[in-house]
mmCIF file of C-alpha atoms in Angstrom:
data_model
loop_
_atom_site.group_PDB
_atom_site.id
_atom_site.type_symbol
_atom_site.label_atom_id
_atom_site.label_comp_id
_atom_site.label_asym_id
_atom_site.label_seq_id
_atom_site.Cartn_x
_atom_site.Cartn_y
_atom_site.Cartn_z
ATOM 1 C CA UNK C 1 93.912 134.588 111.733
ATOM 2 C CA UNK C 2 96.870 136.745 111.894
ATOM 3 C CA UNK C 3 99.931 136.051 110.253
ATOM 4 C CA UNK C 4 102.163 135.220 113.176
ATOM 5 C CA UNK C 5 99.487 132.462 114.024
ATOM 6 C CA UNK C 6 99.404 131.011 110.612
ATOM 7 C CA UNK C 7 103.224 131.064 110.897
ATOM 8 C CA UNK C 8 102.685 128.888 113.727
ATOM 9 C CA UNK C 9 100.002 126.624 112.595
ATOM 10 C CA UNK C 10 102.330 125.414 109.223
ATOM 11 C CA UNK C 11 105.683 125.315 111.666
ATOM 12 C CA UNK C 12 103.011 122.720 113.910
ATOM 13 C CA UNK C 13 102.384 121.071 110.396
ATOM 14 C CA UNK C 14 105.877 120.958 109.543
ATOM 15 C CA UNK C 15 106.884 119.309 113.022
ATOM 16 C CA UNK C 16 104.268 117.054 112.574
ATOM 17 C CA UNK C 17 104.914 115.596 108.628
ATOM 18 C CA UNK C 18 108.782 115.462 110.082
ATOM 19 C CA UNK C 19 108.133 112.745 112.855
ATOM 20 C CA UNK C 20 105.396 110.698 110.287
ATOM 21 C CA UNK C 21 107.629 110.885 107.310
ATOM 22 C CA UNK C 22 110.866 109.957 108.923
ATOM 23 C CA UNK C 23 112.118 106.150 109.696
ATOM 24 C CA UNK C 24 112.886 106.514 112.936
ATOM 25 C CA UNK C 25 112.787 102.976 114.857
ATOM 26 C CA UNK C 26 112.824 101.677 111.348
ATOM 27 C CA UNK C 27 114.591 99.046 110.076
ATOM 28 C CA UNK C 28 116.286 100.660 106.938
ATOM 29 C CA UNK C 29 117.106 98.006 104.552
ATOM 30 C CA UNK C 30 114.436 95.825 102.818
ATOM 31 C CA UNK C 31 115.567 92.866 100.909
ATOM 32 C CA UNK C 32 112.995 90.671 98.349
ATOM 33 C CA UNK C 33 114.420 87.516 99.478
ATOM 34 C CA UNK C 34 117.623 86.740 101.507
ATOM 35 C CA UNK C 35 119.796 87.217 98.631
ATOM 36 C CA UNK C 36 117.696 89.870 97.063
ATOM 37 C CA UNK C 37 118.676 93.258 95.994
ATOM 38 C CA UNK C 38 118.915 95.481 98.896
ATOM 39 C CA UNK C 39 116.445 98.779 99.067
ATOM 40 C CA UNK C 40 116.978 101.567 101.213
ATOM 41 C CA UNK C 41 113.774 103.096 103.324
ATOM 42 C CA UNK C 42 115.587 106.610 103.616
ATOM 43 C CA UNK C 43 114.887 107.216 99.682
ATOM 44 C CA UNK C 44 110.836 107.672 100.815
ATOM 45 C CA UNK C 45 112.097 110.814 102.686
ATOM 46 C CA UNK C 46 113.142 112.204 99.563
ATOM 47 C CA UNK C 47 109.524 111.644 97.674
ATOM 48 C CA UNK C 48 108.190 113.096 101.460
ATOM 49 C CA UNK C 49 110.093 116.222 100.569
ATOM 50 C CA UNK C 50 109.234 116.800 96.853
ATOM 51 C CA UNK C 51 105.497 116.216 97.586
ATOM 52 C CA UNK C 52 105.604 118.582 100.375
ATOM 53 C CA UNK C 53 106.873 121.499 98.079
ATOM 54 C CA UNK C 54 104.539 121.017 95.337
ATOM 55 C CA UNK C 55 101.492 121.225 97.966
ATOM 56 C CA UNK C 56 103.114 124.256 99.388
ATOM 57 C CA UNK C 57 101.645 123.139 102.869
ATOM 58 C CA UNK C 58 102.396 120.497 105.505
ATOM 59 C CA UNK C 59 100.447 117.324 103.755
ATOM 60 C CA UNK C 60 98.966 116.170 107.267
ATOM 61 C CA UNK C 61 97.550 119.542 108.349
ATOM 62 C CA UNK C 62 96.456 119.984 104.740
ATOM 63 C CA UNK C 63 94.173 116.738 105.079
ATOM 64 C CA UNK C 64 92.932 118.087 108.166
ATOM 65 C CA UNK C 65 91.690 121.127 106.834
ATOM 66 C CA UNK C 66 89.940 119.658 103.988
ATOM 67 C CA UNK C 67 88.169 117.196 106.738
ATOM 68 C CA UNK C 68 87.340 119.838 108.573
ATOM 69 C CA UNK C 69 86.415 122.040 105.918
ATOM 70 C CA UNK C 70 83.829 119.101 104.044
ATOM 71 C CA UNK C 71 82.690 117.129 107.324
ATOM 72 C CA UNK C 72 79.702 118.308 109.646
ATOM 73 C CA UNK C 73 78.494 116.310 112.542
ATOM 74 C CA UNK C 74 76.766 113.304 111.106
ATOM 75 C CA UNK C 75 78.268 112.880 107.866
ATOM 76 C CA UNK C 76 79.381 110.040 106.766
ATOM 77 C CA UNK C 77 83.235 109.407 105.994
ATOM 78 C CA UNK C 78 84.836 106.903 104.180
ATOM 79 C CA UNK C 79 88.308 104.852 105.262
ATOM 80 C CA UNK C 80 89.494 102.356 102.604
ATOM 81 C CA UNK C 81 91.888 99.958 103.438
ATOM 82 C CA UNK C 82 92.972 96.280 102.931
ATOM 83 C CA UNK C 83 96.581 95.145 103.426
ATOM 84 C CA UNK C 84 96.262 92.285 105.417
ATOM 85 C CA UNK C 85 98.961 93.078 107.644
ATOM 86 C CA UNK C 86 99.978 95.796 111.229
ATOM 87 C CA UNK C 87 99.910 99.068 108.325
ATOM 88 C CA UNK C 88 96.196 99.621 108.144
ATOM 89 C CA UNK C 89 93.475 98.723 110.721
ATOM 90 C CA UNK C 90 95.510 100.494 113.203
ATOM 91 C CA UNK C 91 95.620 104.027 111.109
ATOM 92 C CA UNK C 92 92.031 103.046 110.352
ATOM 93 C CA UNK C 93 90.810 102.871 113.879
ATOM 94 C CA UNK C 94 92.839 106.045 114.837
ATOM 95 C CA UNK C 95 91.524 108.099 111.957
ATOM 96 C CA UNK C 96 87.830 106.639 112.766
ATOM 97 C CA UNK C 97 88.344 107.369 116.193
ATOM 98 C CA UNK C 98 88.939 110.877 115.895
ATOM 99 C CA UNK C 99 86.461 111.755 113.216
ATOM 100 C CA UNK C 100 84.022 110.261 116.345
ATOM 101 C CA UNK C 101 85.902 112.494 118.861
ATOM 102 C CA UNK C 102 86.610 115.635 116.931
ATOM 103 C CA UNK C 103 83.753 116.071 114.159
ATOM 104 C CA UNK C 104 80.843 114.103 115.843
ATOM 105 C CA UNK C 105 81.056 112.239 111.899
ATOM 106 C CA UNK C 106 79.919 108.394 110.869
ATOM 107 C CA UNK C 107 82.986 106.688 110.033
ATOM 108 C CA UNK C 108 83.120 103.736 108.045
ATOM 109 C CA UNK C 109 85.946 101.449 107.595
ATOM 110 C CA UNK C 110 85.761 99.262 104.034
ATOM 111 C CA UNK C 111 87.840 96.057 103.449
ATOM 112 C CA UNK C 112 88.181 93.153 101.844
ATOM 113 C CA UNK C 113 87.601 89.889 104.174
ATOM 114 C CA UNK C 114 85.857 86.461 104.646
ATOM 115 C CA UNK C 115 83.332 86.775 106.820
ATOM 116 C CA UNK C 116 84.820 85.603 110.434
ATOM 117 C CA UNK C 117 88.219 85.410 109.509
ATOM 118 C CA UNK C 118 90.949 87.125 111.269
ATOM 119 C CA UNK C 119 91.409 89.667 109.408
ATOM 120 C CA UNK C 120 87.802 91.057 110.113
ATOM 121 C CA UNK C 121 88.575 90.072 113.873
ATOM 122 C CA UNK C 122 91.625 92.388 113.536
ATOM 123 C CA UNK C 123 89.626 95.233 112.100
ATOM 124 C CA UNK C 124 87.121 94.974 114.944
ATOM 125 C CA UNK C 125 89.511 94.340 118.166
ATOM 126 C CA UNK C 126 91.879 97.327 116.405
ATOM 127 C CA UNK C 127 88.220 99.841 116.688
ATOM 128 C CA UNK C 128 87.728 98.641 120.115
ATOM 129 C CA UNK C 129 91.522 99.165 121.292
ATOM 130 C CA UNK C 130 90.787 102.695 119.636
ATOM 131 C CA UNK C 131 88.108 102.834 122.273
ATOM 132 C CA UNK C 132 85.668 103.198 119.448
ATOM 133 C CA UNK C 133 82.501 100.632 118.767
ATOM 134 C CA UNK C 134 82.977 98.720 115.714
ATOM 135 C CA UNK C 135 79.438 97.087 113.759
ATOM 136 C CA UNK C 136 78.805 95.269 111.425
ATOM 137 C CA UNK C 137 75.401 96.529 109.810
ATOM 138 C CA UNK C 138 74.130 100.096 109.010
ATOM 139 C CA UNK C 139 71.050 99.932 111.430
ATOM 140 C CA UNK C 140 73.681 99.487 114.376
ATOM 141 C CA UNK C 141 74.957 103.227 113.618
ATOM 142 C CA UNK C 142 72.222 105.029 115.476
ATOM 143 C CA UNK C 143 69.581 105.207 117.220
ATOM 144 C CA UNK C 144 70.454 104.178 120.821
ATOM 145 C CA UNK C 145 72.762 105.425 123.476
ATOM 146 C CA UNK C 146 75.333 103.412 122.768
ATOM 147 C CA UNK C 147 75.372 104.489 119.400
ATOM 148 C CA UNK C 148 77.636 107.784 119.619
ATOM 149 C CA UNK C 149 81.050 106.094 118.719
ATOM 150 C CA UNK C 150 80.121 103.515 116.548
ATOM 151 C CA UNK C 151 81.972 102.808 113.648
ATOM 152 C CA UNK C 152 80.738 100.476 110.358
ATOM 153 C CA UNK C 153 82.849 97.570 109.154
ATOM 154 C CA UNK C 154 81.974 97.286 105.565
ATOM 155 C CA UNK C 155 83.224 94.408 103.577
ATOM 156 C CA UNK C 156 83.942 95.187 100.294
ATOM 157 C CA UNK C 157 83.184 92.065 97.990
ATOM 158 C CA UNK C 158 85.612 91.209 95.179
ATOM 159 C CA UNK C 159 85.027 92.639 91.913
ATOM 160 C CA UNK C 160 85.198 92.935 88.357
ATOM 161 C CA UNK C 161 86.171 96.884 86.890
ATOM 162 C CA UNK C 162 82.146 97.028 85.402
ATOM 163 C CA UNK C 163 81.061 95.699 89.034
ATOM 164 C CA UNK C 164 83.472 97.488 90.961
ATOM 165 C CA UNK C 165 81.905 100.771 89.125
ATOM 166 C CA UNK C 166 78.156 100.191 89.727
ATOM 167 C CA UNK C 167 78.908 99.110 93.226
ATOM 168 C CA UNK C 168 81.019 102.318 93.842
ATOM 169 C CA UNK C 169 77.926 104.631 92.218
ATOM 170 C CA UNK C 170 75.628 102.686 94.585
ATOM 171 C CA UNK C 171 77.652 102.679 97.765
ATOM 172 C CA UNK C 172 78.424 106.513 97.184
ATOM 173 C CA UNK C 173 74.922 106.978 96.413
ATOM 174 C CA UNK C 174 73.853 105.238 99.503
ATOM 175 C CA UNK C 175 76.016 106.687 102.471
ATOM 176 C CA UNK C 176 77.204 110.031 100.525
ATOM 177 C CA UNK C 177 80.106 110.258 102.415
ATOM 178 C CA UNK C 178 81.691 113.837 102.507
ATOM 179 C CA UNK C 179 85.349 112.652 102.359
ATOM 180 C CA UNK C 180 87.307 109.424 101.477
ATOM 181 C CA UNK C 181 90.722 108.336 103.044
ATOM 182 C CA UNK C 182 92.422 105.479 102.079
ATOM 183 C CA UNK C 183 95.099 103.932 104.487
ATOM 184 C CA UNK C 184 97.336 101.105 103.302
ATOM 185 C CA UNK C 185 94.744 100.116 100.541
ATOM 186 C CA UNK C 186 97.003 98.382 97.562
ATOM 187 C CA UNK C 187 95.293 99.106 94.006
ATOM 188 C CA UNK C 188 95.761 98.631 90.230
ATOM 189 C CA UNK C 189 97.809 100.443 88.264
ATOM 190 C CA UNK C 190 97.267 102.108 84.873
ATOM 191 C CA UNK C 191 97.484 98.449 83.223
ATOM 192 C CA UNK C 192 94.698 97.497 85.716
ATOM 193 C CA UNK C 193 97.032 95.218 87.646
ATOM 194 C CA UNK C 194 97.935 95.216 91.220
ATOM 195 C CA UNK C 195 101.412 95.170 92.706
ATOM 196 C CA UNK C 196 102.753 94.236 95.800
ATOM 197 C CA UNK C 197 105.598 96.884 97.341
ATOM 198 C CA UNK C 198 108.393 95.195 95.699
ATOM 199 C CA UNK C 199 106.730 94.336 92.449
ATOM 200 C CA UNK C 200 105.380 91.150 91.791
ATOM 201 C CA UNK C 201 101.922 91.135 90.076
ATOM 202 C CA UNK C 202 98.737 90.109 92.340
ATOM 203 C CA UNK C 203 96.390 90.014 89.822
ATOM 204 C CA UNK C 204 96.669 89.561 85.827
ATOM 205 C CA UNK C 205 95.003 92.737 84.421
ATOM 206 C CA UNK C 206 91.774 90.946 83.125
ATOM 207 C CA UNK C 207 88.985 93.486 83.637
ATOM 208 C CA UNK C 208 86.866 90.439 84.259
ATOM 209 C CA UNK C 209 89.034 89.534 87.165
ATOM 210 C CA UNK C 210 87.537 89.954 90.756
ATOM 211 C CA UNK C 211 89.775 91.403 93.152
ATOM 212 C CA UNK C 212 89.848 93.806 95.530
ATOM 213 C CA UNK C 213 89.523 97.253 93.458
ATOM 214 C CA UNK C 214 89.140 100.398 95.128
ATOM 215 C CA UNK C 215 90.622 103.036 91.783
ATOM 216 C CA UNK C 216 86.937 103.401 91.673
ATOM 217 C CA UNK C 217 86.205 104.924 94.657
ATOM 218 C CA UNK C 218 88.859 107.859 94.137
ATOM 219 C CA UNK C 219 87.729 108.192 90.148
ATOM 220 C CA UNK C 220 83.687 108.377 91.229
ATOM 221 C CA UNK C 221 84.581 110.796 94.368
ATOM 222 C CA UNK C 222 86.338 113.207 91.483
ATOM 223 C CA UNK C 223 82.934 113.219 89.379
ATOM 224 C CA UNK C 224 81.437 114.225 92.484
ATOM 225 C CA UNK C 225 83.392 116.717 94.339
ATOM 226 C CA UNK C 226 84.243 114.166 97.215
ATOM 227 C CA UNK C 227 87.677 115.230 99.312
ATOM 228 C CA UNK C 228 90.127 112.228 98.482
ATOM 229 C CA UNK C 229 93.288 112.028 100.763
ATOM 230 C CA UNK C 230 95.619 108.778 100.107
ATOM 231 C CA UNK C 231 98.326 107.994 103.002
ATOM 232 C CA UNK C 232 101.122 105.063 101.579
ATOM 233 C CA UNK C 233 104.660 104.304 101.643
ATOM 234 C CA UNK C 234 105.333 102.735 98.340
ATOM 235 C CA UNK C 235 103.059 104.512 95.772
ATOM 236 C CA UNK C 236 100.892 101.100 95.253
ATOM 237 C CA UNK C 237 98.389 102.763 97.467
ATOM 238 C CA UNK C 238 95.397 103.972 96.156
ATOM 239 C CA UNK C 239 95.401 107.536 95.114
ATOM 240 C CA UNK C 240 99.021 107.421 94.555
ATOM 241 C CA UNK C 241 98.820 108.302 91.255
ATOM 242 C CA UNK C 242 99.185 111.978 92.166
ATOM 243 C CA UNK C 243 102.770 112.049 92.607
ATOM 244 C CA UNK C 244 103.943 109.376 89.623
ATOM 245 C CA UNK C 245 106.570 111.266 88.171
ATOM 246 C CA UNK C 246 108.118 111.978 92.233
ATOM 247 C CA UNK C 247 107.746 108.072 93.187
ATOM 248 C CA UNK C 248 109.459 107.016 89.580
ATOM 249 C CA UNK C 249 112.662 109.036 90.669
ATOM 250 C CA UNK C 250 113.168 107.591 94.057
ATOM 251 C CA UNK C 251 111.531 103.704 93.680
ATOM 252 C CA UNK C 252 112.697 101.517 91.553
ATOM 253 C CA UNK C 253 109.495 99.424 91.827
ATOM 254 C CA UNK C 254 107.542 102.109 91.062
ATOM 255 C CA UNK C 255 109.197 103.127 87.498
ATOM 256 C CA UNK C 256 109.573 99.464 86.913
ATOM 257 C CA UNK C 257 107.589 96.531 88.689
ATOM 258 C CA UNK C 258 109.869 93.775 87.164
ATOM 259 C CA UNK C 259 106.899 92.387 85.944
ATOM 260 C CA UNK C 260 105.891 91.528 82.252
ATOM 261 C CA UNK C 261 103.253 94.858 82.325
ATOM 262 C CA UNK C 262 106.378 97.196 82.787
ATOM 263 C CA UNK C 263 103.952 99.431 84.118
ATOM 264 C CA UNK C 264 105.522 99.583 87.383
ATOM 265 C CA UNK C 265 103.394 99.897 90.897
ATOM 266 C CA UNK C 266 102.072 102.863 90.981
ATOM 267 C CA UNK C 267 98.274 103.416 91.546
ATOM 268 C CA UNK C 268 95.988 104.489 88.530
ATOM 269 C CA UNK C 269 93.990 106.469 90.963
ATOM 270 C CA UNK C 270 95.270 110.130 91.600
ATOM 271 C CA UNK C 271 93.645 111.406 95.042
ATOM 272 C CA UNK C 272 93.433 115.541 95.561
ATOM 273 C CA UNK C 273 95.855 114.876 98.595
ATOM 274 C CA UNK C 274 98.392 112.406 98.648
ATOM 275 C CA UNK C 275 100.917 111.997 101.992
ATOM 276 C CA UNK C 276 103.832 109.364 101.539
ATOM 277 C CA UNK C 277 105.305 108.925 105.340
ATOM 278 C CA UNK C 278 106.846 106.357 106.644
ATOM 279 C CA UNK C 279 103.621 103.903 106.469
ATOM 280 C CA UNK C 280 100.761 104.592 106.098
ATOM 281 C CA UNK C 281 99.955 104.542 110.135
ATOM 282 C CA UNK C 282 101.468 106.942 110.807
ATOM 283 C CA UNK C 283 100.464 109.330 108.162
ATOM 284 C CA UNK C 284 97.108 108.882 109.822
ATOM 285 C CA UNK C 285 98.157 109.934 113.339
ATOM 286 C CA UNK C 286 99.479 112.847 111.863
ATOM 287 C CA UNK C 287 96.229 113.561 110.492
ATOM 288 C CA UNK C 288 94.483 113.290 113.554
ATOM 289 C CA UNK C 289 97.212 115.281 115.570
ATOM 290 C CA UNK C 290 96.696 117.976 113.093
ATOM 291 C CA UNK C 291 92.910 117.663 113.568
ATOM 292 C CA UNK C 292 93.195 117.958 117.110
ATOM 293 C CA UNK C 293 95.677 121.193 116.934
ATOM 294 C CA UNK C 294 92.780 123.041 114.353
ATOM 295 C CA UNK C 295 90.087 121.999 117.090
ATOM 296 C CA UNK C 296 91.931 122.965 119.860
ATOM 297 C CA UNK C 297 90.959 119.406 121.570
ATOM 298 C CA UNK C 298 93.573 117.332 122.693
ATOM 299 C CA UNK C 299 91.162 114.527 123.344
ATOM 300 C CA UNK C 300 90.689 114.124 119.650
ATOM 301 C CA UNK C 301 94.005 112.425 119.263
ATOM 302 C CA UNK C 302 94.541 109.124 121.434
ATOM 303 C CA UNK C 303 97.634 108.661 123.877
ATOM 304 C CA UNK C 304 100.422 106.228 124.182
ATOM 305 C CA UNK C 305 98.552 103.309 126.565
ATOM 306 C CA UNK C 306 95.841 103.290 123.939
ATOM 307 C CA UNK C 307 98.209 102.658 121.052
ATOM 308 C CA UNK C 308 99.713 99.918 123.023
ATOM 309 C CA UNK C 309 96.207 98.640 122.799
ATOM 310 C CA UNK C 310 95.444 99.308 119.342
ATOM 311 C CA UNK C 311 98.701 97.468 118.523
ATOM 312 C CA UNK C 312 98.390 94.672 120.594
ATOM 313 C CA UNK C 313 94.572 94.015 119.423
ATOM 314 C CA UNK C 314 95.697 93.669 115.833
ATOM 315 C CA UNK C 315 98.817 91.735 116.474
ATOM 316 C CA UNK C 316 97.291 89.094 118.323
ATOM 317 C CA UNK C 317 94.490 88.069 116.316
ATOM 318 C CA UNK C 318 97.601 86.992 113.750
ATOM 319 C CA UNK C 319 98.063 89.583 111.962
ATOM 320 C CA UNK C 320 101.717 90.627 110.669
ATOM 321 C CA UNK C 321 104.052 93.277 110.202
ATOM 322 C CA UNK C 322 104.526 93.669 106.294
ATOM 323 C CA UNK C 323 108.135 93.900 106.415
ATOM 324 C CA UNK C 324 109.255 90.784 108.952
ATOM 325 C CA UNK C 325 105.840 88.925 108.259
ATOM 326 C CA UNK C 326 105.746 88.006 112.214
ATOM 327 C CA UNK C 327 102.394 88.464 114.219
ATOM 328 C CA UNK C 328 104.092 91.185 116.036
ATOM 329 C CA UNK C 329 103.228 94.727 117.383
ATOM 330 C CA UNK C 330 104.533 96.590 114.871
ATOM 331 C CA UNK C 331 104.375 98.312 111.629
ATOM 332 C CA UNK C 332 106.524 98.073 108.726
ATOM 333 C CA UNK C 333 109.772 97.432 110.672
ATOM 334 C CA UNK C 334 109.149 100.426 112.531
ATOM 335 C CA UNK C 335 110.033 98.563 116.391
ATOM 336 C CA UNK C 336 106.486 98.302 119.006
ATOM 337 C CA UNK C 337 108.404 101.086 121.021
ATOM 338 C CA UNK C 338 109.107 103.009 117.772
ATOM 339 C CA UNK C 339 105.455 103.441 116.836
ATOM 340 C CA UNK C 340 104.441 104.246 120.976
ATOM 341 C CA UNK C 341 107.038 106.688 121.149
ATOM 342 C CA UNK C 342 105.879 108.254 117.774
ATOM 343 C CA UNK C 343 102.159 108.984 119.398
ATOM 344 C CA UNK C 344 104.164 110.525 122.281
ATOM 345 C CA UNK C 345 105.821 112.650 120.383
ATOM 346 C CA UNK C 346 102.893 113.489 118.393
ATOM 347 C CA UNK C 347 100.850 114.055 121.597
ATOM 348 C CA UNK C 348 103.521 116.209 123.450
ATOM 349 C CA UNK C 349 103.821 118.332 120.130
ATOM 350 C CA UNK C 350 100.061 119.011 120.177
ATOM 351 C CA UNK C 351 99.868 119.519 124.181
ATOM 352 C CA UNK C 352 103.067 122.124 123.968
ATOM 353 C CA UNK C 353 101.677 123.945 120.762
ATOM 354 C CA UNK C 354 98.848 125.109 123.367
ATOM 355 C CA UNK C 355 101.679 127.040 125.438
ATOM 356 C CA UNK C 356 103.656 129.811 125.403
ATOM 357 C CA UNK C 357 106.811 130.297 127.258
ATOM 358 C CA UNK C 358 107.039 133.896 129.364
ATOM 359 C CA UNK C 359 110.913 135.339 129.798
ATOM 360 C CA UNK C 360 110.772 138.510 131.822
ATOM 361 C CA UNK C 361 112.829 139.915 135.206
ATOM 362 C CA UNK C 362 111.668 140.413 138.592
#
């Protein structure tokens, strides 16, 4: 690749990063309670800027390059999502689709849910919205003309720390994923307590308590040399410990969660690549766009009509927006239209990057 081509690629990645990390079409203020202190969403752009500077390369591009390098046809890729809200399932489904169409990989979407619950239905329906086929058993992934576009929905149980370590080891040994991507998977801080975005503890910190535990995936992957990518918008998402020093400067609850543990909400796990975006879904769409660019295949990124179907399928199962708590086809206070327009912007940026303009005299 020539220096000019490299400059174009980095420029493309920076545009994609800016699109997915900018809170356009997003409510700028979030309050904890009607009389709670106002929290500005715009400070998150500073978290992105400093993270981009640290890595020295566009973050969505870096993630796509890592996937392209590590994943071959037939390889498993683990996608972890667990926030029971609109931010999570759409991003996981879009990533799964991109891996299937672009790399012929076999995605596994791992989450915790009660069987036949609305969240299980949301995961499966969101995948269907993304044009891929969700299955619930390993045996359904291969062996038929109907299996090239299947993704496994894997139910991860509530576990103690020891149980999580053991099950994670067994899972990675069985499936041997070549990469792990977390999409809005809230996890425990360095004191073993899981927090919400605005501070409140969702667990006790007791290592014997059976809760959703994801940090072990990142920790074990590091030992095995499996690349890890984390997407998020608050810092409590699994893998964001990598940029804890940046987070505590710009996010009040990352510095002090307000609960007795006093350790902040930041995940104790540290992923190789961290993408702080306007929301985890948008980061996932950015990765898919960059993967499409690297492969020279625009079909790797879905279109706006498909995206509308993805959002509606998820919301129609009764899944709430994480900011408004309403079952709307939106994401973290970003309007339905903004989410669709974003995909349109990403797709147009991808399509136009394949062209050049020639100006000459007659």
